[in-house]
Amino acid sequence: MNTTTKPNKIDKIKSFLNHPIDIAPLIYARIILGLLMTIELCGGALSPYGRTLITGDYHFSYSFAPFIKPWSEPILMYIHFGVNFILGLMVVFGFKYRFACIAMFFSATSIFLMEKTLYINHVYLYCILFSVFAFLPANRAFSVDAHRNPQLKSSEIPAWTVYCIIFQLSIVYIYAGIAKLNIDWLHAQPMQIWLAAKKDHPVPYLGILLAHKYHAFLVAYGGIVFDLLVVPLMLWKKTRKVTFILAIFFHAINALTFGIGTFPWFSIAATALFFPPSVFRNWWIFKYFDKQLPKKNTHFFQYSDKSKLYQNFVYSFFILFFVVQFFLPWRAFFYGEDPSWTEQGHFFSWRMMLRTKRGITTFKVSDAKSDKKEIAYPSVHLSYRQLRKMEKDPDMILQYVHFLEKIYKEEKGYIEPIIKVESEMSLNGRKKQSFIDSSVDLTKEKRSWRLYNWVTPLTETEYIEKEDKNEDPND
């Protein structure tokens, strides 16, 4: 009598996630992705990113981490970037790997959270990936750790350790595509504005091509199709190679047109992880890895060999991580207003290159206990980037108002400052309209994750502006 029971769906999923695969793609991810992330996270020290952290009298914080501020001395800020560089290289070379990943996550994330006006989607992505790397056995081959302790060496790993990186990349692609399904993007408005600024490109005739209206529509609709289809087409064997070639072309064009730091090259490198693990030993570009990696099928690293406490911790971390990454971007759709206008739900949602705002914001200060009144000029306290980002974001406007309230009390003798903001803003080339309710004293308002009721709802629908040379599409 046959007593064998068929595996249920849960068992099949576990088997799929835990079946052994070649360690080569994980080593590739540690070295190539790790190097690109390190360059981005440390290169900011030599760019306007770093200068923003060491200049200005005020720095904008995230509501969940108001206590994280830039170092008071510029030299300490540069040392912090230097520590990031060392930790990043330790990850790349697999030296003290676990410690380096955890330390890099906290060190890089703390810099990322020091200044809200410096928010960039791919910097956020790189920070969270270092936390993921900390739990992956990416130092068990072709690493300093494995060289010093040969017992660490493994040729195979559970499949999910590579799939989790693919999952995170898929989240970025798919949510970026979903976010583009809005009226402005379908009218190619952000693209028309940004590409119009390329008409003076130094390459003859290229600027004319880039700035053409039809090119903007091609880029806009091509972006939707690419973001929504690249994951399923990379998962399907018959379309994988062609899709990867298209991905290289897509990201290379983005790099040439918009810059966007290391992100286009990171995306190309990360998209390669959709190929079967065997590819990373067979492609000529990875032949060097093949010579250095342990021979196939020599040792399988399993988390089941670890203590039960460690297993539960790792599995709990990834379950929580996947749940947060899957659901967090949806909050942008629950506010009931366009996140590109209110900014509520815009951050941490993979909403990339969706909006450009232009307008004038005026801070009017008066004293409830005297006849004192004047206009405050943010340029006195803020850098150019801070000012440009602040006046378009209600939460940052509110932060700056509270900063002004303190300044006017302590330095200008105002007893009870009243600060009202007059702001007219244009979103994605629309006609300007009121952005902030100018009748509200913002010193009485508190920061919140809820929709601010003093932000004027977006009602303007007519597009009139076609060019903005100053807006940064990278966030």
PDB file of C-alpha atoms in Angstrom, residues 65-305:
ATOM      1  CA  ALA A  65      13.824  60.361  12.312  1.00  0.00           C
ATOM      2  CA  PRO A  66      13.962  64.041  13.392  1.00  0.00           C
ATOM      3  CA  PHE A  67      16.959  63.315  15.625  1.00  0.00           C
ATOM      4  CA  ILE A  68      19.310  62.426  12.729  1.00  0.00           C
ATOM      5  CA  LYS A  69      21.258  65.547  11.735  1.00  0.00           C
ATOM      6  CA  PRO A  70      24.485  66.254   9.791  1.00  0.00           C
ATOM      7  CA  TRP A  71      27.711  66.451  11.754  1.00  0.00           C
ATOM      8  CA  SER A  72      28.425  69.901  13.126  1.00  0.00           C
ATOM      9  CA  GLU A  73      31.915  70.019  11.613  1.00  0.00           C
ATOM     10  CA  PRO A  74      32.572  69.519   7.864  1.00  0.00           C
ATOM     11  CA  ILE A  75      35.618  67.328   8.574  1.00  0.00           C
ATOM     12  CA  LEU A  76      33.411  64.889  10.507  1.00  0.00           C
ATOM     13  CA  MET A  77      31.029  64.738   7.553  1.00  0.00           C
ATOM     14  CA  TYR A  78      33.882  63.855   5.203  1.00  0.00           C
ATOM     15  CA  ILE A  79      35.202  61.269   7.658  1.00  0.00           C
ATOM     16  CA  HIS A  80      31.717  59.709   7.677  1.00  0.00           C
ATOM     17  CA  PHE A  81      31.817  59.424   3.878  1.00  0.00           C
ATOM     18  CA  GLY A  82      35.303  57.930   4.178  1.00  0.00           C
ATOM     19  CA  VAL A  83      34.046  55.305   6.608  1.00  0.00           C
ATOM     20  CA  ASN A  84      31.317  54.428   4.095  1.00  0.00           C
ATOM     21  CA  PHE A  85      33.954  53.932   1.415  1.00  0.00           C
ATOM     22  CA  ILE A  86      36.008  51.583   3.585  1.00  0.00           C
ATOM     23  CA  LEU A  87      32.943  49.591   4.668  1.00  0.00           C
ATOM     24  CA  GLY A  88      31.725  49.356   1.066  1.00  0.00           C
ATOM     25  CA  LEU A  89      35.049  47.960  -0.090  1.00  0.00           C
ATOM     26  CA  MET A  90      34.997  45.471   2.788  1.00  0.00           C
ATOM     27  CA  VAL A  91      31.654  44.213   1.444  1.00  0.00           C
ATOM     28  CA  VAL A  92      32.968  44.040  -2.126  1.00  0.00           C
ATOM     29  CA  PHE A  93      36.053  42.060  -1.097  1.00  0.00           C
ATOM     30  CA  GLY A  94      34.147  39.947   1.412  1.00  0.00           C
ATOM     31  CA  PHE A  95      36.281  40.987   4.385  1.00  0.00           C
ATOM     32  CA  LYS A  96      34.501  40.832   7.752  1.00  0.00           C
ATOM     33  CA  TYR A  97      31.503  40.652   5.482  1.00  0.00           C
ATOM     34  CA  ARG A  98      28.628  40.426   7.937  1.00  0.00           C
ATOM     35  CA  PHE A  99      29.937  43.237  10.105  1.00  0.00           C
ATOM     36  CA  ALA A 100      30.695  45.400   7.033  1.00  0.00           C
ATOM     37  CA  CYS A 101      27.169  44.994   5.615  1.00  0.00           C
ATOM     38  CA  ILE A 102      25.450  45.870   8.887  1.00  0.00           C
ATOM     39  CA  ALA A 103      27.782  48.784   9.572  1.00  0.00           C
ATOM     40  CA  MET A 104      27.423  50.045   6.000  1.00  0.00           C
ATOM     41  CA  PHE A 105      23.634  49.915   6.252  1.00  0.00           C
ATOM     42  CA  PHE A 106      23.574  52.048   9.397  1.00  0.00           C
ATOM     43  CA  SER A 107      26.341  54.378   8.256  1.00  0.00           C
ATOM     44  CA  ALA A 108      24.927  55.001   4.754  1.00  0.00           C
ATOM     45  CA  THR A 109      21.333  55.206   5.965  1.00  0.00           C
ATOM     46  CA  SER A 110      22.247  57.790   8.595  1.00  0.00           C
ATOM     47  CA  ILE A 111      23.725  60.037   5.873  1.00  0.00           C
ATOM     48  CA  PHE A 112      20.665  59.441   3.695  1.00  0.00           C
ATOM     49  CA  LEU A 113      18.371  60.539   6.559  1.00  0.00           C
ATOM     50  CA  MET A 114      20.370  63.649   7.464  1.00  0.00           C
ATOM     51  CA  GLU A 115      18.752  65.857   4.833  1.00  0.00           C
ATOM     52  CA  LYS A 116      15.300  65.321   3.328  1.00  0.00           C
ATOM     53  CA  THR A 117      15.957  67.602   0.359  1.00  0.00           C
ATOM     54  CA  LEU A 118      18.618  65.103  -0.755  1.00  0.00           C
ATOM     55  CA  TYR A 119      16.145  62.232  -1.144  1.00  0.00           C
ATOM     56  CA  ILE A 120      17.005  60.106  -4.197  1.00  0.00           C
ATOM     57  CA  ASN A 121      15.178  56.846  -4.905  1.00  0.00           C
ATOM     58  CA  HIS A 122      18.206  54.793  -5.833  1.00  0.00           C
ATOM     59  CA  VAL A 123      20.167  55.927  -2.763  1.00  0.00           C
ATOM     60  CA  TYR A 124      17.262  54.630  -0.680  1.00  0.00           C
ATOM     61  CA  LEU A 125      17.425  51.379  -2.680  1.00  0.00           C
ATOM     62  CA  TYR A 126      21.150  50.988  -2.075  1.00  0.00           C
ATOM     63  CA  CYS A 127      20.770  51.523   1.672  1.00  0.00           C
ATOM     64  CA  ILE A 128      18.122  48.833   2.077  1.00  0.00           C
ATOM     65  CA  LEU A 129      20.054  46.405  -0.139  1.00  0.00           C
ATOM     66  CA  PHE A 130      23.003  46.544   2.231  1.00  0.00           C
ATOM     67  CA  SER A 131      20.647  45.384   4.993  1.00  0.00           C
ATOM     68  CA  VAL A 132      19.581  42.490   2.747  1.00  0.00           C
ATOM     69  CA  PHE A 133      23.187  41.587   1.925  1.00  0.00           C
ATOM     70  CA  ALA A 134      23.913  41.216   5.640  1.00  0.00           C
ATOM     71  CA  PHE A 135      21.817  38.026   5.733  1.00  0.00           C
ATOM     72  CA  LEU A 136      23.081  36.499   2.477  1.00  0.00           C
ATOM     73  CA  PRO A 137      26.018  34.037   2.309  1.00  0.00           C
ATOM     74  CA  ALA A 138      27.810  36.154  -0.290  1.00  0.00           C
ATOM     75  CA  ASN A 139      31.206  35.772   1.392  1.00  0.00           C
ATOM     76  CA  ARG A 140      31.339  31.985   1.064  1.00  0.00           C
ATOM     77  CA  ALA A 141      33.378  32.068  -2.121  1.00  0.00           C
ATOM     78  CA  PHE A 142      35.882  34.391  -3.800  1.00  0.00           C
ATOM     79  CA  SER A 143      36.257  36.487  -0.646  1.00  0.00           C
ATOM     80  CA  VAL A 144      38.852  37.391   1.951  1.00  0.00           C
ATOM     81  CA  ASP A 145      36.724  35.649   4.585  1.00  0.00           C
ATOM     82  CA  ALA A 146      36.664  32.376   2.620  1.00  0.00           C
ATOM     83  CA  HIS A 147      40.391  32.634   1.929  1.00  0.00           C
ATOM     84  CA  ARG A 148      41.156  33.059   5.617  1.00  0.00           C
ATOM     85  CA  ASN A 149      38.710  30.350   6.654  1.00  0.00           C
ATOM     86  CA  PRO A 150      38.353  27.671   3.934  1.00  0.00           C
ATOM     87  CA  GLN A 151      35.587  25.988   5.946  1.00  0.00           C
ATOM     88  CA  LEU A 152      33.299  28.826   4.879  1.00  0.00           C
ATOM     89  CA  LYS A 153      33.590  27.930   1.209  1.00  0.00           C
ATOM     90  CA  SER A 154      30.419  26.826  -0.558  1.00  0.00           C
ATOM     91  CA  SER A 155      29.615  26.229  -4.195  1.00  0.00           C
ATOM     92  CA  GLU A 156      25.843  26.213  -3.774  1.00  0.00           C
ATOM     93  CA  ILE A 157      23.324  28.304  -1.855  1.00  0.00           C
ATOM     94  CA  PRO A 158      19.532  28.316  -1.366  1.00  0.00           C
ATOM     95  CA  ALA A 159      17.819  29.856  -4.387  1.00  0.00           C
ATOM     96  CA  TRP A 160      15.939  32.444  -2.337  1.00  0.00           C
ATOM     97  CA  THR A 161      19.169  34.253  -1.472  1.00  0.00           C
ATOM     98  CA  VAL A 162      19.365  35.426  -5.092  1.00  0.00           C
ATOM     99  CA  TYR A 163      15.595  35.628  -5.587  1.00  0.00           C
ATOM    100  CA  CYS A 164      15.297  38.225  -2.803  1.00  0.00           C
ATOM    101  CA  ILE A 165      17.506  40.625  -4.774  1.00  0.00           C
ATOM    102  CA  ILE A 166      15.446  39.936  -7.900  1.00  0.00           C
ATOM    103  CA  PHE A 167      12.277  40.561  -5.871  1.00  0.00           C
ATOM    104  CA  GLN A 168      13.503  43.971  -4.736  1.00  0.00           C
ATOM    105  CA  LEU A 169      14.491  44.947  -8.273  1.00  0.00           C
ATOM    106  CA  SER A 170      11.077  43.777  -9.512  1.00  0.00           C
ATOM    107  CA  ILE A 171       9.366  45.945  -6.897  1.00  0.00           C
ATOM    108  CA  VAL A 172      11.235  48.990  -8.199  1.00  0.00           C
ATOM    109  CA  TYR A 173      10.401  48.281 -11.837  1.00  0.00           C
ATOM    110  CA  ILE A 174       6.715  47.424 -11.333  1.00  0.00           C
ATOM    111  CA  TYR A 175       5.845  50.249  -8.937  1.00  0.00           C
ATOM    112  CA  ALA A 176       7.718  52.740 -11.120  1.00  0.00           C
ATOM    113  CA  GLY A 177       5.518  51.585 -14.015  1.00  0.00           C
ATOM    114  CA  ILE A 178       2.293  51.766 -12.015  1.00  0.00           C
ATOM    115  CA  ALA A 179       3.155  55.271 -10.797  1.00  0.00           C
ATOM    116  CA  LYS A 180       3.501  56.415 -14.421  1.00  0.00           C
ATOM    117  CA  LEU A 181      -0.148  55.601 -15.110  1.00  0.00           C
ATOM    118  CA  ASN A 182      -1.299  59.132 -14.348  1.00  0.00           C
ATOM    119  CA  ILE A 183      -2.707  61.919 -16.489  1.00  0.00           C
ATOM    120  CA  ASP A 184       0.459  64.030 -16.578  1.00  0.00           C
ATOM    121  CA  TRP A 185       2.715  61.185 -17.643  1.00  0.00           C
ATOM    122  CA  LEU A 186       0.232  60.052 -20.284  1.00  0.00           C
ATOM    123  CA  HIS A 187       0.418  63.607 -21.682  1.00  0.00           C
ATOM    124  CA  ALA A 188       4.231  63.293 -21.543  1.00  0.00           C
ATOM    125  CA  GLN A 189       4.290  66.526 -19.541  1.00  0.00           C
ATOM    126  CA  PRO A 190       7.294  65.900 -17.278  1.00  0.00           C
ATOM    127  CA  MET A 191       9.281  64.570 -20.239  1.00  0.00           C
ATOM    128  CA  GLN A 192       8.380  67.475 -22.510  1.00  0.00           C
ATOM    129  CA  ILE A 193       9.570  69.909 -19.847  1.00  0.00           C
ATOM    130  CA  TRP A 194      12.838  68.132 -19.049  1.00  0.00           C
ATOM    131  CA  LEU A 195      13.696  67.274 -22.637  1.00  0.00           C
ATOM    132  CA  ALA A 196      12.954  70.807 -23.812  1.00  0.00           C
ATOM    133  CA  ALA A 197      15.875  71.875 -21.638  1.00  0.00           C
ATOM    134  CA  LYS A 198      18.144  69.575 -23.726  1.00  0.00           C
ATOM    135  CA  LYS A 199      17.725  71.582 -26.930  1.00  0.00           C
ATOM    136  CA  ASP A 200      21.119  73.250 -26.408  1.00  0.00           C
ATOM    137  CA  HIS A 201      22.930  69.901 -26.234  1.00  0.00           C
ATOM    138  CA  PRO A 202      26.578  70.272 -27.357  1.00  0.00           C
ATOM    139  CA  VAL A 203      26.244  67.415 -29.868  1.00  0.00           C
ATOM    140  CA  PRO A 204      24.950  68.945 -33.139  1.00  0.00           C
ATOM    141  CA  TYR A 205      21.306  68.152 -33.916  1.00  0.00           C
ATOM    142  CA  LEU A 206      21.034  65.822 -30.901  1.00  0.00           C
ATOM    143  CA  GLY A 207      19.449  68.577 -28.827  1.00  0.00           C
ATOM    144  CA  ILE A 208      16.800  69.158 -31.502  1.00  0.00           C
ATOM    145  CA  LEU A 209      15.974  65.451 -31.491  1.00  0.00           C
ATOM    146  CA  LEU A 210      15.863  65.193 -27.685  1.00  0.00           C
ATOM    147  CA  ALA A 211      13.666  68.267 -27.315  1.00  0.00           C
ATOM    148  CA  HIS A 212      11.124  67.226 -29.939  1.00  0.00           C
ATOM    149  CA  LYS A 213       7.582  66.687 -28.636  1.00  0.00           C
ATOM    150  CA  TYR A 214       7.257  63.269 -30.264  1.00  0.00           C
ATOM    151  CA  HIS A 215      10.461  62.121 -28.598  1.00  0.00           C
ATOM    152  CA  ALA A 216       8.949  63.037 -25.220  1.00  0.00           C
ATOM    153  CA  PHE A 217       5.901  60.865 -25.949  1.00  0.00           C
ATOM    154  CA  LEU A 218       8.153  58.025 -27.110  1.00  0.00           C
ATOM    155  CA  VAL A 219      10.149  58.177 -23.891  1.00  0.00           C
ATOM    156  CA  ALA A 220       7.032  58.493 -21.704  1.00  0.00           C
ATOM    157  CA  TYR A 221       5.116  55.564 -23.184  1.00  0.00           C
ATOM    158  CA  GLY A 222       8.272  53.532 -23.679  1.00  0.00           C
ATOM    159  CA  GLY A 223       8.988  54.002 -19.977  1.00  0.00           C
ATOM    160  CA  ILE A 224       5.564  52.649 -19.001  1.00  0.00           C
ATOM    161  CA  VAL A 225       5.865  49.608 -21.254  1.00  0.00           C
ATOM    162  CA  PHE A 226       9.424  48.876 -20.181  1.00  0.00           C
ATOM    163  CA  ASP A 227       8.830  49.208 -16.419  1.00  0.00           C
ATOM    164  CA  LEU A 228       5.679  47.068 -16.436  1.00  0.00           C
ATOM    165  CA  LEU A 229       6.916  44.343 -18.794  1.00  0.00           C
ATOM    166  CA  VAL A 230      10.643  44.001 -18.124  1.00  0.00           C
ATOM    167  CA  VAL A 231      10.133  41.678 -15.134  1.00  0.00           C
ATOM    168  CA  PRO A 232       7.729  39.160 -16.751  1.00  0.00           C
ATOM    169  CA  LEU A 233       9.737  39.202 -19.990  1.00  0.00           C
ATOM    170  CA  MET A 234      12.996  38.590 -18.108  1.00  0.00           C
ATOM    171  CA  LEU A 235      11.351  35.700 -16.254  1.00  0.00           C
ATOM    172  CA  TRP A 236      10.289  34.064 -19.537  1.00  0.00           C
ATOM    173  CA  LYS A 237      13.182  32.185 -21.101  1.00  0.00           C
ATOM    174  CA  LYS A 238      12.127  32.851 -24.725  1.00  0.00           C
ATOM    175  CA  THR A 239      12.181  36.635 -24.339  1.00  0.00           C
ATOM    176  CA  ARG A 240      14.945  36.996 -21.751  1.00  0.00           C
ATOM    177  CA  LYS A 241      17.920  37.754 -24.009  1.00  0.00           C
ATOM    178  CA  VAL A 242      16.087  40.262 -26.205  1.00  0.00           C
ATOM    179  CA  THR A 243      14.629  41.978 -23.142  1.00  0.00           C
ATOM    180  CA  PHE A 244      18.054  42.244 -21.534  1.00  0.00           C
ATOM    181  CA  ILE A 245      19.443  43.895 -24.658  1.00  0.00           C
ATOM    182  CA  LEU A 246      16.526  46.349 -24.553  1.00  0.00           C
ATOM    183  CA  ALA A 247      17.229  46.953 -20.839  1.00  0.00           C
ATOM    184  CA  ILE A 248      20.842  47.835 -21.638  1.00  0.00           C
ATOM    185  CA  PHE A 249      19.676  50.269 -24.316  1.00  0.00           C
ATOM    186  CA  PHE A 250      16.960  51.772 -22.089  1.00  0.00           C
ATOM    187  CA  HIS A 251      19.226  52.408 -19.102  1.00  0.00           C
ATOM    188  CA  ALA A 252      22.146  53.615 -21.232  1.00  0.00           C
ATOM    189  CA  ILE A 253      19.886  56.212 -22.878  1.00  0.00           C
ATOM    190  CA  ASN A 254      18.690  57.333 -19.428  1.00  0.00           C
ATOM    191  CA  ALA A 255      22.301  57.703 -18.318  1.00  0.00           C
ATOM    192  CA  LEU A 256      23.225  59.792 -21.356  1.00  0.00           C
ATOM    193  CA  THR A 257      20.087  61.943 -21.143  1.00  0.00           C
ATOM    194  CA  PHE A 258      19.556  62.476 -17.412  1.00  0.00           C
ATOM    195  CA  GLY A 259      22.716  61.274 -15.673  1.00  0.00           C
ATOM    196  CA  ILE A 260      21.079  59.718 -12.563  1.00  0.00           C
ATOM    197  CA  GLY A 261      24.416  58.669 -11.061  1.00  0.00           C
ATOM    198  CA  THR A 262      25.204  54.956 -10.964  1.00  0.00           C
ATOM    199  CA  PHE A 263      21.565  53.867 -11.117  1.00  0.00           C
ATOM    200  CA  PRO A 264      21.361  53.037 -14.868  1.00  0.00           C
ATOM    201  CA  TRP A 265      24.489  50.873 -14.658  1.00  0.00           C
ATOM    202  CA  PHE A 266      23.309  49.287 -11.419  1.00  0.00           C
ATOM    203  CA  SER A 267      19.962  48.472 -13.077  1.00  0.00           C
ATOM    204  CA  ILE A 268      21.691  46.788 -16.019  1.00  0.00           C
ATOM    205  CA  ALA A 269      23.919  44.768 -13.712  1.00  0.00           C
ATOM    206  CA  ALA A 270      21.038  43.809 -11.396  1.00  0.00           C
ATOM    207  CA  THR A 271      18.741  42.832 -14.287  1.00  0.00           C
ATOM    208  CA  ALA A 272      21.351  40.239 -15.302  1.00  0.00           C
ATOM    209  CA  LEU A 273      20.403  38.299 -12.153  1.00  0.00           C
ATOM    210  CA  PHE A 274      17.248  37.134 -13.946  1.00  0.00           C
ATOM    211  CA  PHE A 275      19.449  34.797 -16.005  1.00  0.00           C
ATOM    212  CA  PRO A 276      19.964  31.216 -14.723  1.00  0.00           C
ATOM    213  CA  PRO A 277      22.762  30.848 -12.155  1.00  0.00           C
ATOM    214  CA  SER A 278      24.823  28.746 -14.580  1.00  0.00           C
ATOM    215  CA  VAL A 279      25.168  31.777 -16.858  1.00  0.00           C
ATOM    216  CA  PHE A 280      27.505  33.470 -14.430  1.00  0.00           C
ATOM    217  CA  ARG A 281      30.129  30.787 -14.995  1.00  0.00           C
ATOM    218  CA  ASN A 282      29.553  30.375 -18.732  1.00  0.00           C
ATOM    219  CA  TRP A 283      29.512  33.944 -20.083  1.00  0.00           C
ATOM    220  CA  TRP A 284      32.960  35.083 -21.147  1.00  0.00           C
ATOM    221  CA  ILE A 285      32.693  38.159 -18.945  1.00  0.00           C
ATOM    222  CA  PHE A 286      32.431  35.892 -15.868  1.00  0.00           C
ATOM    223  CA  LYS A 287      35.123  33.367 -16.812  1.00  0.00           C
ATOM    224  CA  TYR A 288      37.426  34.801 -14.172  1.00  0.00           C
ATOM    225  CA  PHE A 289      34.862  34.032 -11.490  1.00  0.00           C
ATOM    226  CA  ASP A 290      34.699  30.424 -12.679  1.00  0.00           C
ATOM    227  CA  LYS A 291      38.409  29.946 -12.054  1.00  0.00           C
ATOM    228  CA  GLN A 292      38.192  31.395  -8.558  1.00  0.00           C
ATOM    229  CA  LEU A 293      34.928  29.872  -7.321  1.00  0.00           C
ATOM    230  CA  PRO A 294      34.665  26.449  -5.657  1.00  0.00           C
ATOM    231  CA  LYS A 295      33.854  23.645  -8.061  1.00  0.00           C
ATOM    232  CA  LYS A 296      30.177  22.985  -8.639  1.00  0.00           C
ATOM    233  CA  ASN A 297      28.319  20.668  -6.274  1.00  0.00           C
ATOM    234  CA  THR A 298      31.141  20.567  -3.717  1.00  0.00           C
ATOM    235  CA  HIS A 299      29.296  22.058  -0.755  1.00  0.00           C
ATOM    236  CA  PHE A 300      25.786  23.363  -0.190  1.00  0.00           C
ATOM    237  CA  PHE A 301      25.334  26.146   2.350  1.00  0.00           C
ATOM    238  CA  GLN A 302      22.008  25.684   4.162  1.00  0.00           C
ATOM    239  CA  TYR A 303      20.415  27.912   6.759  1.00  0.00           C
ATOM    240  CA  SER A 304      19.106  24.748   8.388  1.00  0.00           C
ATOM    241  CA  ASP A 305      22.684  24.130   9.556  1.00  0.00           C
TER     242      ASP A 305
END
